[in-house]
Short mmCIF file of C-alpha atoms in Angstrom, two decimals:
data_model
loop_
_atom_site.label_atom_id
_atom_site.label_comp_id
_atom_site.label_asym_id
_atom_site.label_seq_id
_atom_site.Cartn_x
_atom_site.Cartn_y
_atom_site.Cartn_z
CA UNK G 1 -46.63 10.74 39.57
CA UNK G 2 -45.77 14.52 40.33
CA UNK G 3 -49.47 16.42 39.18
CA UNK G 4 -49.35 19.88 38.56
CA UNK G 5 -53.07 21.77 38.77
CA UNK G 6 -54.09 25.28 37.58
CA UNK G 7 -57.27 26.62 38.22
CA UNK G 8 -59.21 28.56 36.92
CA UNK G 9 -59.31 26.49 33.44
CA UNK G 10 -60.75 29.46 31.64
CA UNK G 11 -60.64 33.45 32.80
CA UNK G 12 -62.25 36.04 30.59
CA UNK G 13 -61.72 39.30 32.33
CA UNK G 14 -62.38 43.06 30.95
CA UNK G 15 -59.65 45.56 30.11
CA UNK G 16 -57.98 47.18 33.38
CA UNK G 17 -58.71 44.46 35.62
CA UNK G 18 -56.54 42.76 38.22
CA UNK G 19 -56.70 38.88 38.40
CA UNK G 20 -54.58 35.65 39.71
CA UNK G 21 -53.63 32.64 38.05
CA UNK G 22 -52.72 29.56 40.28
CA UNK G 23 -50.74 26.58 40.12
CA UNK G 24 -50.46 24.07 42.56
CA UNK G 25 -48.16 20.71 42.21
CA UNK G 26 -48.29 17.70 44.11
CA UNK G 27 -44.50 16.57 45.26
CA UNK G 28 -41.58 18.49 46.73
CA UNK G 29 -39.64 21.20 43.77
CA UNK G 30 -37.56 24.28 43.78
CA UNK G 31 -38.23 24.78 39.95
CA UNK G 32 -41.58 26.17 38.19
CA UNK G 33 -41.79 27.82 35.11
CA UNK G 34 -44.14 29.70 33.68
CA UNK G 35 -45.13 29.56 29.58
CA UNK G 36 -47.65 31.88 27.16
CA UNK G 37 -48.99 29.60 24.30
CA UNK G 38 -51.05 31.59 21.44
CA UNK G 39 -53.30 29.62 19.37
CA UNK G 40 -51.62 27.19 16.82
CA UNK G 41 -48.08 28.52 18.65
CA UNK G 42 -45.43 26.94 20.35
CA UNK G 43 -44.81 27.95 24.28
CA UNK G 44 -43.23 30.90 25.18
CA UNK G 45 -41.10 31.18 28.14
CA UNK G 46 -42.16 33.94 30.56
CA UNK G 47 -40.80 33.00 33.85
CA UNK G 48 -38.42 30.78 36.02
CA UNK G 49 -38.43 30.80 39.21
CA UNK G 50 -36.17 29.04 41.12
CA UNK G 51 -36.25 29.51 45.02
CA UNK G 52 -38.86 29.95 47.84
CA UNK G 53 -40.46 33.21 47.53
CA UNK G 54 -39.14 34.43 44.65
CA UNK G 55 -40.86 37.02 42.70
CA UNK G 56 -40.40 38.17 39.38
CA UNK G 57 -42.06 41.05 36.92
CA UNK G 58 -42.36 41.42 33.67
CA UNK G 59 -44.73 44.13 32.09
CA UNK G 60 -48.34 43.34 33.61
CA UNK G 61 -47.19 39.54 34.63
CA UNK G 62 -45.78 38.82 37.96
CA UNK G 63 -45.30 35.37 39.14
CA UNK G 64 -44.27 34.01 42.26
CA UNK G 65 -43.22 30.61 44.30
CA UNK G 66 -44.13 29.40 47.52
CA UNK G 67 -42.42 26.16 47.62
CA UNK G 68 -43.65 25.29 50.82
CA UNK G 69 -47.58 25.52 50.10
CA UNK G 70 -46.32 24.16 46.56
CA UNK G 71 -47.57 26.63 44.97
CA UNK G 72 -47.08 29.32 42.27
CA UNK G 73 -49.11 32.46 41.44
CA UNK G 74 -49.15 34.48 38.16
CA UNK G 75 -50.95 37.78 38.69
CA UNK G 76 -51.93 40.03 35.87
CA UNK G 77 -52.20 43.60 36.17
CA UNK G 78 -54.56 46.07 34.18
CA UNK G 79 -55.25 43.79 31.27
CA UNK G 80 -54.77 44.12 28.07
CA UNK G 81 -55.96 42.64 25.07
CA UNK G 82 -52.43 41.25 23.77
CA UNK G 83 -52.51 39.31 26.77
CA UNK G 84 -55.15 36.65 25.69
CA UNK G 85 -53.22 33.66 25.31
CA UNK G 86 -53.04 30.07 27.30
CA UNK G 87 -51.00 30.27 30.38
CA UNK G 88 -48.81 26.66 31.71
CA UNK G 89 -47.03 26.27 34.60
CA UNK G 90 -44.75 23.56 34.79
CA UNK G 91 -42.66 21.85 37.33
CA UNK G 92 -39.11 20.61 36.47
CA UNK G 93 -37.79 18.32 39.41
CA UNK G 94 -35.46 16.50 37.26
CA UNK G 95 -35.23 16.05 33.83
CA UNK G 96 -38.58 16.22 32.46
CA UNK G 97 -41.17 19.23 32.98
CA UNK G 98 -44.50 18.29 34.53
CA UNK G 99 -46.83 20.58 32.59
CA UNK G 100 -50.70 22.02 34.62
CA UNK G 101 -53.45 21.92 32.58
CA UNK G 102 -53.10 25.09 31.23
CA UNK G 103 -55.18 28.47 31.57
CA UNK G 104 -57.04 29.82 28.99
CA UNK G 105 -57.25 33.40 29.16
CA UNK G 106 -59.51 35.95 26.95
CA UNK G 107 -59.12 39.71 27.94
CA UNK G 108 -62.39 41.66 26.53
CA UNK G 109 -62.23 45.09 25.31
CA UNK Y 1 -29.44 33.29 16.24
CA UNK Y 2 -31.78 30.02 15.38
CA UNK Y 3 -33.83 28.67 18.21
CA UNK Y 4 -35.21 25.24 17.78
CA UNK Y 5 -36.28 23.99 14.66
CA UNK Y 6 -38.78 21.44 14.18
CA UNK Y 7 -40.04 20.25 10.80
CA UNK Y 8 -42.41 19.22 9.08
CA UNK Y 9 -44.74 21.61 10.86
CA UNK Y 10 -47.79 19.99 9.69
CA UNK Y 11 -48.03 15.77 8.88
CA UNK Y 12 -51.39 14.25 7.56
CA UNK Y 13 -50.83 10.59 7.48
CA UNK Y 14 -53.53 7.61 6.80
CA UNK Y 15 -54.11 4.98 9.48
CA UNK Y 16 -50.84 2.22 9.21
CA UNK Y 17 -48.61 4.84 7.63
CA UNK Y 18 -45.19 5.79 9.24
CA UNK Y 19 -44.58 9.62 10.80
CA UNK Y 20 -41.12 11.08 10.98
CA UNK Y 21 -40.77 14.28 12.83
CA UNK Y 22 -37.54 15.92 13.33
CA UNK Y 23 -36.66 18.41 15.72
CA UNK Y 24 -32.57 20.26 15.66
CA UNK Y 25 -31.73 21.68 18.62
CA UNK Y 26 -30.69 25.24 19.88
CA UNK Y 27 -27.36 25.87 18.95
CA UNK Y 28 -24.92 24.77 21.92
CA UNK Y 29 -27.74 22.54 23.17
CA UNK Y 30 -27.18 18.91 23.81
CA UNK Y 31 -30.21 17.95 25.39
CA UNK Y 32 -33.68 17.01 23.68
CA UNK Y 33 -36.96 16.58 24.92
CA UNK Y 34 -40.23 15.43 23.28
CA UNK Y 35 -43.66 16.10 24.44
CA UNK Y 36 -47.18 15.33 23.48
CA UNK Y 37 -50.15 17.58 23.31
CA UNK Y 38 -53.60 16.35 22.73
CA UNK Y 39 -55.98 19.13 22.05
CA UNK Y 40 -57.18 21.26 25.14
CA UNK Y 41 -54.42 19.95 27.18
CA UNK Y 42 -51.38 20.11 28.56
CA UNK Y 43 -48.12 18.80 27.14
CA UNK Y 44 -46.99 15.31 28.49
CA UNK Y 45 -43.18 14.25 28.27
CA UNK Y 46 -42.41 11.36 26.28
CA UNK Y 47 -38.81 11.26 25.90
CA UNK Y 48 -35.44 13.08 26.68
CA UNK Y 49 -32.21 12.61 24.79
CA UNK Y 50 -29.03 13.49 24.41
CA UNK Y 51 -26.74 12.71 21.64
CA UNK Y 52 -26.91 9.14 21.02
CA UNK Y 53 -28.37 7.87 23.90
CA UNK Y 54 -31.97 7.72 25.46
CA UNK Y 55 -31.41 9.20 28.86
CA UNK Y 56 -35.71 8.76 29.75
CA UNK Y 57 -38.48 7.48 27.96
CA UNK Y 58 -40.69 6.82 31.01
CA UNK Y 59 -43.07 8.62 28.79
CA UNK Y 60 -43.53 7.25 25.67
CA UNK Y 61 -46.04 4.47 24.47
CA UNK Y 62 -44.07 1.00 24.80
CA UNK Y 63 -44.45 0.00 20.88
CA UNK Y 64 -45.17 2.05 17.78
CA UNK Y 65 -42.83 5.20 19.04
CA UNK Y 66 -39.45 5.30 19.36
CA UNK Y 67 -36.99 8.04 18.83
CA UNK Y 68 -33.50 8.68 18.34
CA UNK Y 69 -30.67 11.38 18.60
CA UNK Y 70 -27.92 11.02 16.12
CA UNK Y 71 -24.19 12.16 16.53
CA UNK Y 72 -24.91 13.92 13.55
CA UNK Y 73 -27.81 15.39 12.33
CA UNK Y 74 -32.02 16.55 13.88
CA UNK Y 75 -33.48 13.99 16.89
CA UNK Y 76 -36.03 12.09 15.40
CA UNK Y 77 -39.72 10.69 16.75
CA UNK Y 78 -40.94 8.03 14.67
CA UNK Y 79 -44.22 6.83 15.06
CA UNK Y 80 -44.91 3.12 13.22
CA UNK Y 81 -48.37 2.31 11.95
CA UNK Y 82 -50.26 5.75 13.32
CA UNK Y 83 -53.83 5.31 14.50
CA UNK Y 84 -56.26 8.27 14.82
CA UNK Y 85 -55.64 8.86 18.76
CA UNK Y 86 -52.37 9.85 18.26
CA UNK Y 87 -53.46 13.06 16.17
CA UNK Y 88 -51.90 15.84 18.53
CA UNK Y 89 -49.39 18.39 18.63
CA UNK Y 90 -45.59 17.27 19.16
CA UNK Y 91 -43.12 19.32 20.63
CA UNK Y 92 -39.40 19.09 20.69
CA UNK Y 93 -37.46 21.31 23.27
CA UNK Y 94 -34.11 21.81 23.92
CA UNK Y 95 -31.90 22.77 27.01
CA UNK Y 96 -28.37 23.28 27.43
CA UNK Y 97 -27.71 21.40 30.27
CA UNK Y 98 -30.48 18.80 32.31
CA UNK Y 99 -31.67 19.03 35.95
CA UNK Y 100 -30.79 22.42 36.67
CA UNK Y 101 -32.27 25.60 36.78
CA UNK Y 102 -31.59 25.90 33.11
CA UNK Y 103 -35.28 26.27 31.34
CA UNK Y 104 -36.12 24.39 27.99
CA UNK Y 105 -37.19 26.29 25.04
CA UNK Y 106 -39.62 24.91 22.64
CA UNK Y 107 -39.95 24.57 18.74
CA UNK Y 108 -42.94 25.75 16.86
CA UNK Y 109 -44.14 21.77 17.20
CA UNK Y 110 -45.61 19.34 14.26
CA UNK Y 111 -49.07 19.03 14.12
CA UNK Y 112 -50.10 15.21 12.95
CA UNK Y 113 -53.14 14.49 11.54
CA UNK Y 114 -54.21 10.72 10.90
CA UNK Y 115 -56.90 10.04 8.92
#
């Protein structure tokens, strides 16, 4: 069974600061996604990435793929509050999405 | 511009009782997935579906669960005789086509509660 692993489990980081999110998955795929999940919330979708080294921004997120290390970063730049949410990658080989373990993120004033 | 709807969002059932959740699709979407979250976790598939058929339930418990897709009308997870451990969030998530690129986008999810 494809396992998908994020570490760290929980990040509380200040305002302003820089920090990296990683996911790492067990069996060969070209698809990762990344959701936001607020408390009590259904998953957002923030990212897809599809290819070997692709890279893509939004705002203060930026996630990338390495599909080779079989892994997937989402880096977070100058934090902000609004930010504090639960962060999933998932991996999508076929039809159903392997989900990590999730990321729990607070940002502190 | 509706995304997916799930309903009910919250379900409080006693031990024995029967849950119904129901989950409509994205418009123009054909494909249905369920998952499973269990609190501080991830979600876990269960099932995926398209209309009338079960295309994969490699992830749902073999008795008690079962769900369906109708030609007409919200894919439905029913859960027979609920027991406390399967208190969790359920998801239903919807794509427009399966095993591509194409990313699935999520309901708001029904919480159950047994009791």
């Amino acid at each position: 069974e494809l396992k998908v692993e994020q570490n760290p489990l929980f990040l509380s980081m200040q305002e302003g600061k820089n920090y990296t999110i990683y996911c790492n998955y067990s069996t060969t795929s070209d698809r990762l996604y990344w959701y936001r999940q607020d408390p009590g919330k259904s998953l957002e979708s923030l990212f897809v990435l599809l290819s070997n080294g692709a890279v893509k921004q939004e705002g203060r997120l930026m996630a990338s793929l390495d599909t080779k290390a079989r892994l997937s970063t989402l880096h977070i730049t100058a934090a902000v509050h609004d930010l504090s949410a639960t962060y999933f990658c998932a991996v999508g080989p076929g039809n159903q999405f392997y989900f990590g373990t999730g990321t729990s993120l607070t940002v502190i004033p | 511009n509706a995304g997916v709807m799930q309903n009910p969002r919250h379900l409080v059932r006693r031990r024995g009782q029967e849950a119904r959740l129901r989950c409509s699709p994205m418009k123009g979407h054909s494909h249905v997935y369920w998952y499973r979250q269990l609190p501080e976790e991830g979600l876990k598939f269960m099932v995926y579906l398209q209309k009338e058929n079960i295309i994969d339930e490699s992830g749902m418990p073999k008795e008690r669960f079962s769900a369906e897709f109708p030609k007409e009308g919200p894919s439905i997870l029913r859960i027979q005789q609920v027991v406390r451990g399967d208190s969790a969030a359920y998801f239903c998530a919807s794509s427009s086509l399966s095993g591509s690129s194409e990313t699935q986008y999520f309901g708001p999810g029904t919480r159950l509660l047994v009791l």
